[in-house]
Coordinates of C-alpha atoms in Angstrom, one line a residue:
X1344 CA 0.0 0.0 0.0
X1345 CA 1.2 3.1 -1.1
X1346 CA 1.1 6.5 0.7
X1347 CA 1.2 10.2 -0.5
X1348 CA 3.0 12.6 1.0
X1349 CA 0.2 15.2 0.7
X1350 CA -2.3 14.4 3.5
X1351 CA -0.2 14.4 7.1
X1352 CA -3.1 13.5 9.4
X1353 CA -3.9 11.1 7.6
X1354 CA -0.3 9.7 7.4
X1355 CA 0.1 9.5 11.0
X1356 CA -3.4 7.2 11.6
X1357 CA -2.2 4.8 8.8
X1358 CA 1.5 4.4 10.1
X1359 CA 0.3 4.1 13.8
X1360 CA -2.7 1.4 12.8
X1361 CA -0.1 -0.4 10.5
X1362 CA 2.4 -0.8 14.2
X1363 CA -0.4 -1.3 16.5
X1364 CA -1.8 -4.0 14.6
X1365 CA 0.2 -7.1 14.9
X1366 CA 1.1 -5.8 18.4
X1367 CA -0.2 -8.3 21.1
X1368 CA -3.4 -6.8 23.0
X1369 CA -1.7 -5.5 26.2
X1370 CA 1.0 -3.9 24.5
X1371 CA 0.6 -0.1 23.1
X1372 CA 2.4 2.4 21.3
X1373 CA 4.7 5.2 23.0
X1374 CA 4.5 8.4 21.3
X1375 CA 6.8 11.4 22.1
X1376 CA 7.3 15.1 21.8
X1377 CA 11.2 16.0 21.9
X1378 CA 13.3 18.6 21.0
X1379 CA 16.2 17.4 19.1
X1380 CA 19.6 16.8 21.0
X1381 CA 21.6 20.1 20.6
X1382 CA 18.5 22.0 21.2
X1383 CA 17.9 24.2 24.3
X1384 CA 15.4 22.3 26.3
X1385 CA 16.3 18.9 24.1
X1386 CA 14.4 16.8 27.8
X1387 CA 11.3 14.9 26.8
X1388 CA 8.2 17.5 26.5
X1389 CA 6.1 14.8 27.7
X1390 CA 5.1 11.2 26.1
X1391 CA 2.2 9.2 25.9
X1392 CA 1.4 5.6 26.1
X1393 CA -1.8 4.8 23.7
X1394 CA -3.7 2.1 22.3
X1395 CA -5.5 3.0 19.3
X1396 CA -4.7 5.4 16.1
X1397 CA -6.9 8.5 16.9
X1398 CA -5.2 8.9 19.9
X1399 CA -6.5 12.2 21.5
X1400 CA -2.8 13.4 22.3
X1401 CA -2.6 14.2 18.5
X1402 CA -3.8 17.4 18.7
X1403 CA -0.9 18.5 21.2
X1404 CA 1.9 16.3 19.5
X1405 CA 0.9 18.9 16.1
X1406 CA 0.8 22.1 18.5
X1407 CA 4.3 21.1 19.9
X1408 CA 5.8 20.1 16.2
X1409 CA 4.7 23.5 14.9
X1410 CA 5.9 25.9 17.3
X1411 CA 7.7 23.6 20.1
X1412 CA 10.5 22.5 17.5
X1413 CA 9.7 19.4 19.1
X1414 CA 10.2 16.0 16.8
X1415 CA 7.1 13.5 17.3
X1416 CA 8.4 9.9 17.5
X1417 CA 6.8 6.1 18.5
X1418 CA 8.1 2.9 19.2
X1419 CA 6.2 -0.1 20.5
X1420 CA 6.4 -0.2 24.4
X1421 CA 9.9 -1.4 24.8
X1422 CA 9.5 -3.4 27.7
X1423 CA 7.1 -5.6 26.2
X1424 CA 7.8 -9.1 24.2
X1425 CA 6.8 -7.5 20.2
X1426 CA 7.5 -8.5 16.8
X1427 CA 9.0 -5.1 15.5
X1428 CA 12.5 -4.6 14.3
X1429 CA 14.0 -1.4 13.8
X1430 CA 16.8 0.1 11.0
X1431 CA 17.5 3.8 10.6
X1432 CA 19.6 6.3 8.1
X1433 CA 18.6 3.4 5.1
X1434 CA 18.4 4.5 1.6
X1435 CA 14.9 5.0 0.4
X1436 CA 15.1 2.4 -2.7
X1437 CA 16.7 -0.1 -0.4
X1438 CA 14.2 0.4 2.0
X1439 CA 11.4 -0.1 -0.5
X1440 CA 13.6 -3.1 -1.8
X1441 CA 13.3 -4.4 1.2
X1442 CA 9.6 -3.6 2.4
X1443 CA 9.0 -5.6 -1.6
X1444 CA 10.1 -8.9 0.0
X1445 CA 9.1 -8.5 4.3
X1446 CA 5.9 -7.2 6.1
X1447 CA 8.0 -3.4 6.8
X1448 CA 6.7 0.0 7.4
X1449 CA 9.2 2.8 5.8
X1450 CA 9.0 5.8 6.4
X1451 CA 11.0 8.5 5.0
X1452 CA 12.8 11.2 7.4
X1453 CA 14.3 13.0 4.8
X1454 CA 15.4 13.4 0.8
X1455 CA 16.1 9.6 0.0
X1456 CA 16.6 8.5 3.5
X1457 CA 14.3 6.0 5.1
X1458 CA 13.4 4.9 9.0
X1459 CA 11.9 1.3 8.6
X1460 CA 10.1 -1.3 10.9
X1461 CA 10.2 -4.9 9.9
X1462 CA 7.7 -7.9 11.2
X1463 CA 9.4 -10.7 12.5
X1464 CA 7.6 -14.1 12.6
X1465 CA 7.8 -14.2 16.4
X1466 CA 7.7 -12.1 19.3
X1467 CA 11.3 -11.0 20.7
X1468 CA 12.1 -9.5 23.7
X1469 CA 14.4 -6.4 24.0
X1470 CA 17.7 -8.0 23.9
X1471 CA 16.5 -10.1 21.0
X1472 CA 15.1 -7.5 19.0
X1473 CA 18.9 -5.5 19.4
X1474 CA 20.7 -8.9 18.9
X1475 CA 18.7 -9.6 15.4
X1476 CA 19.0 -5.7 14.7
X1477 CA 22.8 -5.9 14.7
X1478 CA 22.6 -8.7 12.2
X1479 CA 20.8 -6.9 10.0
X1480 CA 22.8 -3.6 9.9
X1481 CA 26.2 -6.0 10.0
X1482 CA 24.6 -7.8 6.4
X1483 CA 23.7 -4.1 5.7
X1484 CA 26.7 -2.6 6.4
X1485 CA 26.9 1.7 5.8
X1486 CA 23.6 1.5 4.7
X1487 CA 22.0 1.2 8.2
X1488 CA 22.6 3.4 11.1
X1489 CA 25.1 1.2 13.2
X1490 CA 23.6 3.0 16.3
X1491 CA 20.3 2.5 15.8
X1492 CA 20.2 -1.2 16.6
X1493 CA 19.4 -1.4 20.5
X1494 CA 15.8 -3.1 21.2
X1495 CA 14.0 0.0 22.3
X1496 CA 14.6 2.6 19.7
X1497 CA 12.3 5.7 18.9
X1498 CA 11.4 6.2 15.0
X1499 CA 9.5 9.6 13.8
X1500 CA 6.3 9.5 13.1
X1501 CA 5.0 10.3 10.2
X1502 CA 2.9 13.2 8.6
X1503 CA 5.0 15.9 11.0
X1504 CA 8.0 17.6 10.3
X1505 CA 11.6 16.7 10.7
X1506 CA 12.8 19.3 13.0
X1507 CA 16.4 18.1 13.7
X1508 CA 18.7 21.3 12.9
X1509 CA 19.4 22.4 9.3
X1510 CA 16.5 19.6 7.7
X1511 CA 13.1 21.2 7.2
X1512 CA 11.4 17.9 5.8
X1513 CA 7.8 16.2 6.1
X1514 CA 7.8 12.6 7.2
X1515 CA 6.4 10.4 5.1
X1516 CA 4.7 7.2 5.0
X1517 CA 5.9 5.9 1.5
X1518 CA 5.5 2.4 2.1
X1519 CA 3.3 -0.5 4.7
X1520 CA 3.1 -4.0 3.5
X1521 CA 3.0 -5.0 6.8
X1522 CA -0.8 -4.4 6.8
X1523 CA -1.2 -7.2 4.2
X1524 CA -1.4 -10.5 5.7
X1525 CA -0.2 -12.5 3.3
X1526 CA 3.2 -10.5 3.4
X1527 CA 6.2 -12.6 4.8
X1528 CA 7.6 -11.9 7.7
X1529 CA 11.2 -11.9 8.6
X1530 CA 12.4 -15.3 10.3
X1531 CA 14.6 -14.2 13.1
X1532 CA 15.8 -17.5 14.0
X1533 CA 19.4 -17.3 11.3
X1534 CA 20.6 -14.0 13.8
X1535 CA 19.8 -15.8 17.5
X1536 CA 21.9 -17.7 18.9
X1537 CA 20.1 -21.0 19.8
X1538 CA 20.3 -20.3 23.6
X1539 CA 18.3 -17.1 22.9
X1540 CA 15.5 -18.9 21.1
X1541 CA 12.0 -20.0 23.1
X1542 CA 9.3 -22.3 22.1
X1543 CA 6.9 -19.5 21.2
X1544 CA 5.0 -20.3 18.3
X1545 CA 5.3 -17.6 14.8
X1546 CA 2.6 -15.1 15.2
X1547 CA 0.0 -14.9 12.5
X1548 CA 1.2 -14.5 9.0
X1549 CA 3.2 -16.0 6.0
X1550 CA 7.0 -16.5 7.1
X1551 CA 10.1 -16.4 5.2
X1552 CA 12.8 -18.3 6.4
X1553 CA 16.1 -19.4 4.6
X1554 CA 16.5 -22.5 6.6
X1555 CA 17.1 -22.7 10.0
X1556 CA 20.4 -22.5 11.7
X1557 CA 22.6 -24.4 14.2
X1558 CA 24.4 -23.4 16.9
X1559 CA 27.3 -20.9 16.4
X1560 CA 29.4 -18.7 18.0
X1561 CA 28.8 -15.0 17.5
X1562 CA 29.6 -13.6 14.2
X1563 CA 31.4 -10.2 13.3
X1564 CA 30.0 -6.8 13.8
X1565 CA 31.8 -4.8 11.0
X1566 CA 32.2 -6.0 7.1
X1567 CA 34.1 -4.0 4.4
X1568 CA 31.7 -2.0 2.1
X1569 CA 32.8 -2.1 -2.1
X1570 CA 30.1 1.2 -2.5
X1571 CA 29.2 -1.2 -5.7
X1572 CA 27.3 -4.2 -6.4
X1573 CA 27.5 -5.5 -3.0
X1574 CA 29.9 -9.0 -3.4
X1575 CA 33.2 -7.8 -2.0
X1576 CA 30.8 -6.8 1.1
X1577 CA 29.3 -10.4 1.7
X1578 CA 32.7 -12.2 0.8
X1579 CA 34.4 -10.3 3.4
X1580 CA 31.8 -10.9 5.6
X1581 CA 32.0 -14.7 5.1
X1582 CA 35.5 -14.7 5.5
X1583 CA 35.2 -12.9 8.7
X1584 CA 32.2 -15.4 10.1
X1585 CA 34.6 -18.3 8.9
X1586 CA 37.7 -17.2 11.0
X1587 CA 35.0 -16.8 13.7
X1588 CA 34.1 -21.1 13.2
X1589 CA 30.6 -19.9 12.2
X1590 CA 29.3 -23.2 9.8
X1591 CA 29.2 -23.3 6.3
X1592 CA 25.6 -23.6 6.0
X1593 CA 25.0 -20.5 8.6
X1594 CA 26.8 -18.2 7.3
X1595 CA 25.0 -19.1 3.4
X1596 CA 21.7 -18.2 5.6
X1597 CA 23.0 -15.3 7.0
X1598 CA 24.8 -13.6 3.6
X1599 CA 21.5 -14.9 1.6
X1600 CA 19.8 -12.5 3.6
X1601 CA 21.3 -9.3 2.2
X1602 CA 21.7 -10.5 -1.1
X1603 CA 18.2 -10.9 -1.4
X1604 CA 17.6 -7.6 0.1
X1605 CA 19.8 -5.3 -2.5
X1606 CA 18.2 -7.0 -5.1
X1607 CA 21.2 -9.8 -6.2
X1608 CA 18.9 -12.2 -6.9
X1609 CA 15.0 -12.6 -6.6
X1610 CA 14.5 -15.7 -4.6
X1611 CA 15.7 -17.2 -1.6
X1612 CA 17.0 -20.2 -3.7
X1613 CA 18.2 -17.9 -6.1
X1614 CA 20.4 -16.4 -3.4
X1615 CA 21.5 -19.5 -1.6
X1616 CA 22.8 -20.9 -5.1
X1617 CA 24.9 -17.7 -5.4
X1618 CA 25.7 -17.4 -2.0
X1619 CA 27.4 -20.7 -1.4
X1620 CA 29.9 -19.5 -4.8
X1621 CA 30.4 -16.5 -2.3
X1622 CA 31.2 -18.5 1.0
X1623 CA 33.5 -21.3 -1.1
X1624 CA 35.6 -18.2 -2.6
X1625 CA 35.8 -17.2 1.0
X1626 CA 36.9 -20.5 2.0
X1627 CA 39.6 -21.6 -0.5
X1628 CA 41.1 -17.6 0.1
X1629 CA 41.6 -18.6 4.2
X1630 CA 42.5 -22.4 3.0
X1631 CA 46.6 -22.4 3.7
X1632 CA 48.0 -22.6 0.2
X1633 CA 48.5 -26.6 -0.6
X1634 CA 45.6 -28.1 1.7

């Protein structure tokens, strides 16, 4: 479902229905009024804990946008168990890219530069939601905000105004397929370490999973970036997860993951075929020479 950027109000019921939906029924949305960091006054204004879109603390939240300088944000109550990841400072196209192939909500914060929410197939906790985030942004590498990954991050809201200093930008809701059922949700279980993992059942929805994954120790945080096509990033990354004894088969999962996300190839056994060239490359380059 597709949003335009010329009806605010609007924007904001459809991004806070499109969160508060697949959240379980105890568990609401924080919404917040701040001033941006480097602001006098930059403390919380005030925040709000709500349950349903039309939320009557909208009409304050647009007051304190428009002459408070204050920037409006939500999350989903970060104490509570919830299905929402986070990634921030993404390109807009990858975004979309992204949002094509998982249930995601992307809003865009300014020129060509996209917040976005993606549904996993379970509910995750805090901690997990920060461990699976840091996955992510490793397999994304610069194009994710590396300090955007803990479990309980704020993301603007859309249909108000960016007022962080020098950007004078409406947020917009550009893309939700999250409110389509039959969108696949993101399988969390490749970037958890098996001691992590409960026996909670998927939530609701169709679920994408490139095979599930064993035990391993815990991969590298930081991968080389080519600014190209995206191979020299996920063959450094394999070579990095295969000094660090990750398995063969986990690390194809893991890689498969971001190759279907820029686009590489348009299937998940598309991918794996191409990443398991990438990890073998990776694995005759740290073979000693003559093994």
């Amino acid at each position: 479902m597709i949003h335009r950027p010329d009806n605010p109000q609007g924007q904001t019921l459809a991004h806070m229905a499109a969160l508060l939906a697949p959240l379980p029924a105890a568990v609401g949305l924080q919404l917040g009024g701040l001033r941006h960091i480097g602001r006098p006054g930059a403390a919380p204004l005030r925040t709000f804990t709500v349950f349903a879109a039309d939320a009557p603390c909208l009409p304050y939240l647009r007051r304190a946008n428009a002459s408070a300088q204050a920037n409006i944000w939500v999350r989903p109550d970060p104490a509570a168990a919830h299905p929402w990841l986070f990634l921030d400072d993404v390109p807009l196209r990858l975004a979309c890219r992204i949002a094509d192939k998982y249930a995601s909500v992307v809003v865009e914060t300014s020129a060509g530069n996209a917040q976005i929410r993606l549904l996993a197939s379970r509910a995750l906790t805090g901690p997990q939601r920060g461990e699976v985030q840091r996955e992510l942004r490793t397999l994304l590498g610069a194009r994710a905000d590396a300090g955007s990954t803990a479990g309980d991050k704020w993301g603007r809201l859309a249909g108000f105004r960016n007022r962080k200093p020098g950007v004078d930008f409406w947020t917009n809701l550009v893309v939700d397929t999250a409110s389509d059922a039959t969108a696949p949700r993101l399988d969390p279980t490749p970037h958890l370490d098996r001691s992590a993992l409960d026996s909670s059942r998927p939530e609701q929805g169709s679920v994408v999973g490139l095979g599930s994954a064993p035990s391993r120790p815990a991969g590298p945080h930081r991968v080389a970036v080519d600014g190209g096509g995206g191979y020299i990033e996920e063959f450094a990354f394999a070579c990095h997860a295969l000094r660090a004894a990750v398995a063969f088969d986990d690390v194809v999962e893991r890689v498969a993951v971001h190759a279907l996300a820029r686009g590489k190839r348009t299937s998940a056994e598309s991918a794996r075929r191409y990443v398991q060239g990438v990890v073998r490359a990776a694995l005759a380059q740290l073979r000693p020479q003559g093994a």
